[in-house]
Tab-separated table of C-alpha atoms in Angstrom:
chain	number	residue	atom	x	y	z
K	1	UNK	CA	98.101	98.017	87.207
K	2	UNK	CA	99.190	96.979	90.675
K	3	UNK	CA	100.037	99.504	93.352
K	4	UNK	CA	103.738	100.251	93.019
K	5	UNK	CA	104.030	103.032	95.591
K	6	UNK	CA	106.795	101.041	97.279
K	7	UNK	CA	109.343	98.897	95.472
K	8	UNK	CA	112.337	96.915	96.685
K	9	UNK	CA	115.981	96.489	95.729
K	10	UNK	CA	117.757	93.258	96.696
K	11	UNK	CA	121.527	93.602	97.141
K	12	UNK	CA	124.474	91.875	98.715
K	13	UNK	CA	125.521	93.523	101.984
K	14	UNK	CA	128.362	95.591	100.514
K	15	UNK	CA	126.273	96.698	97.541
K	16	UNK	CA	123.509	97.753	99.917
K	17	UNK	CA	125.960	99.677	102.088
K	18	UNK	CA	127.287	101.502	99.020
K	19	UNK	CA	123.764	102.363	97.835
K	20	UNK	CA	122.956	103.858	101.250
K	21	UNK	CA	126.307	105.653	101.527
K	22	UNK	CA	125.962	107.255	98.085
K	23	UNK	CA	122.157	107.688	98.111
K	24	UNK	CA	121.680	106.551	94.535
K	25	UNK	CA	120.216	103.941	92.204
K	26	UNK	CA	122.425	101.768	90.013
K	27	UNK	CA	121.489	101.301	86.355
K	28	UNK	CA	122.998	98.567	84.157
K	29	UNK	CA	123.144	98.591	80.369
K	30	UNK	CA	120.373	96.430	78.896
K	31	UNK	CA	122.921	94.320	76.998
K	32	UNK	CA	124.590	93.298	80.272
K	33	UNK	CA	121.648	91.863	82.219
K	34	UNK	CA	121.819	88.280	83.484
K	35	UNK	CA	119.220	86.960	81.026
K	36	UNK	CA	120.563	86.766	77.413
K	37	UNK	CA	117.003	87.202	76.075
K	38	UNK	CA	116.506	90.440	78.012
K	39	UNK	CA	115.510	93.366	75.787
K	40	UNK	CA	116.703	91.428	72.728
K	41	UNK	CA	115.301	92.442	69.300
K	42	UNK	CA	114.682	88.744	68.574
K	43	UNK	CA	111.581	89.066	70.793
K	44	UNK	CA	109.887	90.573	67.712
K	45	UNK	CA	109.361	89.173	64.223
K	46	UNK	CA	110.908	91.454	61.602
K	47	UNK	CA	110.825	88.894	58.772
K	48	UNK	CA	107.386	89.452	57.202
K	49	UNK	CA	108.120	92.714	55.420
K	50	UNK	CA	105.038	93.861	53.461
K	51	UNK	CA	105.661	94.961	49.895
K	52	UNK	CA	103.825	98.210	50.557
K	53	UNK	CA	106.669	99.594	52.701
K	54	UNK	CA	109.613	98.378	50.594
K	55	UNK	CA	109.382	101.257	48.082
K	56	UNK	CA	111.956	99.696	45.785
K	57	UNK	CA	114.196	98.326	48.539
K	58	UNK	CA	114.599	94.554	48.918
K	59	UNK	CA	112.769	93.146	51.990
K	60	UNK	CA	115.985	92.020	53.702
K	61	UNK	CA	117.228	95.627	53.771
K	62	UNK	CA	114.043	96.829	55.488
K	63	UNK	CA	114.275	93.917	57.938
K	64	UNK	CA	117.884	94.792	58.757
K	65	UNK	CA	117.063	98.479	59.255
K	66	UNK	CA	114.151	97.764	61.601
K	67	UNK	CA	115.889	95.121	63.708
K	68	UNK	CA	119.049	97.244	63.837
K	69	UNK	CA	117.055	100.146	65.249
K	70	UNK	CA	115.896	97.980	68.144
K	71	UNK	CA	119.405	96.669	68.727
K	72	UNK	CA	120.482	100.288	69.199
K	73	UNK	CA	117.558	100.835	71.585
K	74	UNK	CA	118.938	97.978	73.678
K	75	UNK	CA	122.420	99.488	73.732
K	76	UNK	CA	121.158	102.932	74.733
K	77	UNK	CA	118.963	101.788	77.638
K	78	UNK	CA	120.211	101.472	81.228
K	79	UNK	CA	117.949	99.562	83.605
K	80	UNK	CA	117.431	99.576	87.379
K	81	UNK	CA	115.625	96.383	88.413
K	82	UNK	CA	113.328	96.517	91.431
K	83	UNK	CA	110.783	94.087	92.872
K	84	UNK	CA	107.245	94.357	94.215
K	85	UNK	CA	108.090	92.077	97.160
K	86	UNK	CA	110.709	91.959	99.921
K	87	UNK	CA	110.245	88.371	101.147
K	88	UNK	CA	111.047	86.150	98.163
K	89	UNK	CA	113.071	83.108	99.285
K	90	UNK	CA	114.694	82.825	95.869
K	91	UNK	CA	115.621	86.498	95.651
K	92	UNK	CA	117.161	86.423	99.121
K	93	UNK	CA	119.114	83.322	98.128
K	94	UNK	CA	120.575	85.066	95.077
K	95	UNK	CA	122.188	87.723	97.236
K	96	UNK	CA	124.886	86.188	99.416
K	97	UNK	CA	122.772	83.291	100.709
K	98	UNK	CA	120.519	85.464	102.900
K	99	UNK	CA	123.488	87.567	104.070
K	100	UNK	CA	122.421	90.555	101.991
K	101	UNK	CA	119.780	93.263	102.400
K	102	UNK	CA	116.628	94.502	100.703
K	103	UNK	CA	115.969	98.240	100.496
K	104	UNK	CA	112.397	99.571	100.355
K	105	UNK	CA	111.962	102.695	98.220
K	106	UNK	CA	109.155	105.245	98.333
K	107	UNK	CA	108.588	105.535	94.598
K	108	UNK	CA	106.561	108.745	94.765
K	109	UNK	CA	109.580	110.447	96.307
K	110	UNK	CA	111.999	108.696	93.941
K	111	UNK	CA	109.997	110.020	90.984
K	112	UNK	CA	110.755	113.599	92.043
K	113	UNK	CA	114.422	112.912	91.355
K	114	UNK	CA	114.027	110.809	88.213
K	115	UNK	CA	111.840	113.472	86.598
K	116	UNK	CA	114.937	115.671	86.456
K	117	UNK	CA	117.300	115.431	83.500
K	118	UNK	CA	119.592	112.435	84.010
K	119	UNK	CA	119.681	111.746	80.295
K	120	UNK	CA	116.217	110.864	79.068
K	121	UNK	CA	114.163	108.906	81.596
K	122	UNK	CA	111.680	106.657	79.842
K	123	UNK	CA	108.813	107.053	82.247
K	124	UNK	CA	105.400	106.297	80.710
K	125	UNK	CA	104.019	106.083	84.246
K	126	UNK	CA	107.722	106.290	85.193
K	127	UNK	CA	107.980	102.615	85.959
K	128	UNK	CA	107.782	99.658	83.566
K	129	UNK	CA	106.247	96.472	84.934
K	130	UNK	CA	107.806	93.305	83.497
K	131	UNK	CA	105.451	90.936	81.646
K	132	UNK	CA	106.232	87.209	81.861
K	133	UNK	CA	105.411	84.798	79.050
K	134	UNK	CA	105.620	81.023	78.623
K	135	UNK	CA	106.970	81.198	75.075
K	136	UNK	CA	108.536	83.807	72.842
K	137	UNK	CA	105.308	85.168	71.371
K	138	UNK	CA	106.823	87.199	68.592
K	139	UNK	CA	104.497	89.949	67.387
K	140	UNK	CA	104.689	90.872	63.711
K	141	UNK	CA	106.581	94.161	63.703
K	142	UNK	CA	104.736	95.460	60.636
K	143	UNK	CA	101.168	94.446	61.472
K	144	UNK	CA	100.807	94.237	65.257
K	145	UNK	CA	99.528	97.125	67.377
K	146	UNK	CA	102.113	96.409	70.107
K	147	UNK	CA	104.106	99.225	71.688
K	148	UNK	CA	107.335	97.630	70.471
K	149	UNK	CA	109.701	99.602	72.665
K	150	UNK	CA	107.740	98.629	75.773
K	151	UNK	CA	107.442	95.023	74.568
K	152	UNK	CA	111.183	94.806	74.008
K	153	UNK	CA	112.121	96.371	77.327
K	154	UNK	CA	109.630	94.597	79.572
K	155	UNK	CA	109.137	91.033	78.277
K	156	UNK	CA	110.811	88.106	80.071
K	157	UNK	CA	110.441	84.330	80.255
K	158	UNK	CA	107.976	82.867	82.760
K	159	UNK	CA	110.971	81.296	84.563
K	160	UNK	CA	111.702	84.741	86.058
K	161	UNK	CA	108.176	85.399	87.336
K	162	UNK	CA	109.183	84.966	91.000
K	163	UNK	CA	111.176	88.213	90.754
K	164	UNK	CA	107.986	90.294	90.261
K	165	UNK	CA	110.216	92.854	88.591
K	166	UNK	CA	109.517	96.490	87.906
K	167	UNK	CA	112.017	98.517	85.915
K	168	UNK	CA	113.240	102.065	85.790
K	169	UNK	CA	114.855	102.913	82.476
K	170	UNK	CA	117.396	105.653	81.876
K	171	UNK	CA	117.840	106.520	78.224
K	172	UNK	CA	121.373	107.670	77.355
K	173	UNK	CA	122.353	108.716	80.916
K	174	UNK	CA	124.652	111.700	81.112
K	175	UNK	CA	128.409	110.933	81.386
K	176	UNK	CA	128.521	112.680	84.768
K	177	UNK	CA	126.439	109.820	86.224
K	178	UNK	CA	128.658	107.032	84.888
K	179	UNK	CA	131.015	105.274	87.329
K	180	UNK	CA	133.431	102.364	87.062
K	181	UNK	CA	132.904	99.351	89.311
K	182	UNK	CA	135.611	98.777	91.963
K	183	UNK	CA	137.328	96.038	89.939
K	184	UNK	CA	137.376	98.006	86.673
K	185	UNK	CA	140.403	99.899	85.393
K	186	UNK	CA	141.863	100.663	81.982
K	187	UNK	CA	145.413	99.417	82.528
K	188	UNK	CA	144.845	96.569	80.078
K	189	UNK	CA	143.046	98.657	77.491
K	190	UNK	CA	139.846	100.662	77.014
K	191	UNK	CA	136.770	99.549	78.944
K	192	UNK	CA	133.649	98.739	76.950
K	193	UNK	CA	131.259	101.608	77.730
K	194	UNK	CA	128.404	99.126	78.126
K	195	UNK	CA	130.218	97.618	81.131
K	196	UNK	CA	130.056	100.919	83.023
K	197	UNK	CA	127.196	101.534	85.465
K	198	UNK	CA	125.090	104.668	85.752
K	199	UNK	CA	124.303	105.959	89.257
K	200	UNK	CA	121.388	108.348	89.515
K	201	UNK	CA	121.185	110.315	92.790
K	202	UNK	CA	118.079	110.259	94.971
K	203	UNK	CA	117.375	111.844	98.353
K	204	UNK	CA	117.559	110.155	101.737
K	205	UNK	CA	113.806	110.528	102.175
K	206	UNK	CA	113.338	108.026	99.330
K	207	UNK	CA	114.704	105.221	101.520
K	208	UNK	CA	111.606	103.957	103.303
K	209	UNK	CA	112.789	100.692	104.880
K	210	UNK	CA	115.641	98.189	105.199
K	211	UNK	CA	115.300	94.414	105.493
K	212	UNK	CA	118.334	92.529	106.792
K	213	UNK	CA	119.028	88.975	105.657
K	214	UNK	CA	118.465	86.056	108.046
K	215	UNK	CA	122.199	85.269	108.232
K	216	UNK	CA	123.691	88.741	107.733
K	217	UNK	CA	127.108	89.282	109.327
K	218	UNK	CA	126.834	91.105	112.664
K	219	UNK	CA	129.499	93.728	111.915
K	220	UNK	CA	128.040	94.473	108.491
K	221	UNK	CA	124.569	94.697	110.009
K	222	UNK	CA	125.800	97.369	112.437
K	223	UNK	CA	127.396	99.379	109.617
K	224	UNK	CA	124.256	99.193	107.491
K	225	UNK	CA	121.970	100.248	110.345
K	226	UNK	CA	124.233	103.197	111.201
K	227	UNK	CA	124.408	104.309	107.560
K	228	UNK	CA	120.646	103.926	107.070
K	229	UNK	CA	119.821	106.001	110.169
K	230	UNK	CA	122.270	108.678	109.096
K	231	UNK	CA	120.669	108.817	105.658
K	232	UNK	CA	117.066	108.856	106.901
K	233	UNK	CA	116.474	108.947	110.699
K	234	UNK	CA	112.864	107.787	110.251
K	235	UNK	CA	113.695	104.728	108.153
K	236	UNK	CA	112.126	101.435	109.328
K	237	UNK	CA	114.646	98.610	109.800
K	238	UNK	CA	113.612	94.956	109.906
K	239	UNK	CA	115.441	91.733	110.627
K	240	UNK	CA	114.206	88.865	108.461
K	241	UNK	CA	113.387	85.725	110.440
K	242	UNK	CA	112.522	82.152	109.492
K	243	UNK	CA	108.869	81.268	110.052
K	244	UNK	CA	109.037	77.915	111.926
K	245	UNK	CA	105.561	76.916	110.735
K	246	UNK	CA	105.915	77.593	107.002
K	247	UNK	CA	108.471	78.063	104.245
K	248	UNK	CA	108.240	81.811	104.702
K	249	UNK	CA	110.372	84.735	105.837
K	250	UNK	CA	108.954	87.170	108.399
K	251	UNK	CA	110.180	90.730	109.053
K	252	UNK	CA	110.761	91.733	112.668
K	253	UNK	CA	110.975	95.452	113.347
K	254	UNK	CA	114.186	96.522	115.076
K	255	UNK	CA	113.330	99.083	117.735
């Protein structure tokens, strides 16, 4: 496994400012990620039910029970997506056309907070590295030796490989960590609980570095730098620059 001592969170400028101000990590329900295949039970093959496990039940009942269990796993999992890299052109483009920020996290220090009870943190080695595949290689649920929970939660299409994603997974986060997004209210009826985000607190020492987008707004940049220094006075802050000799982004340390 690669060294994941430091991981990165890409955000738009306001989202980054809020993360620094509140010193937390945002987790999104697995059914609400931007890839419709993400964590979906259809990644596995439940159809070949062996007679030996039916025990008098018709195969379609066993298939429904098994696939339904993994659908519930998907609904109960909240995911925080991080990346192994801070200089992806595509990732920077996703977040406000290079006007956003990327936050570097010291994962050894983060783990001290996530090992506490915030629901049930699925940790394994407390991070789950995403595996990218060219096709949906459905393992047989009844005969394969796959870790099916891990397969379901960490398998994505090869089209997403540039993200180099690593996930933190919170299992049934406690209600005290759930927060509405700014645009959400219940004036028009109840809010689907899966639309609510979970925010797990971490300490200021977890924030190792900040990378500012090439075209970040000057006023927002000042606010972010001030908030970052207040949160962790020793944090390293970089301005991303265009490399004139290659299609690359280069970090320049702000003194």
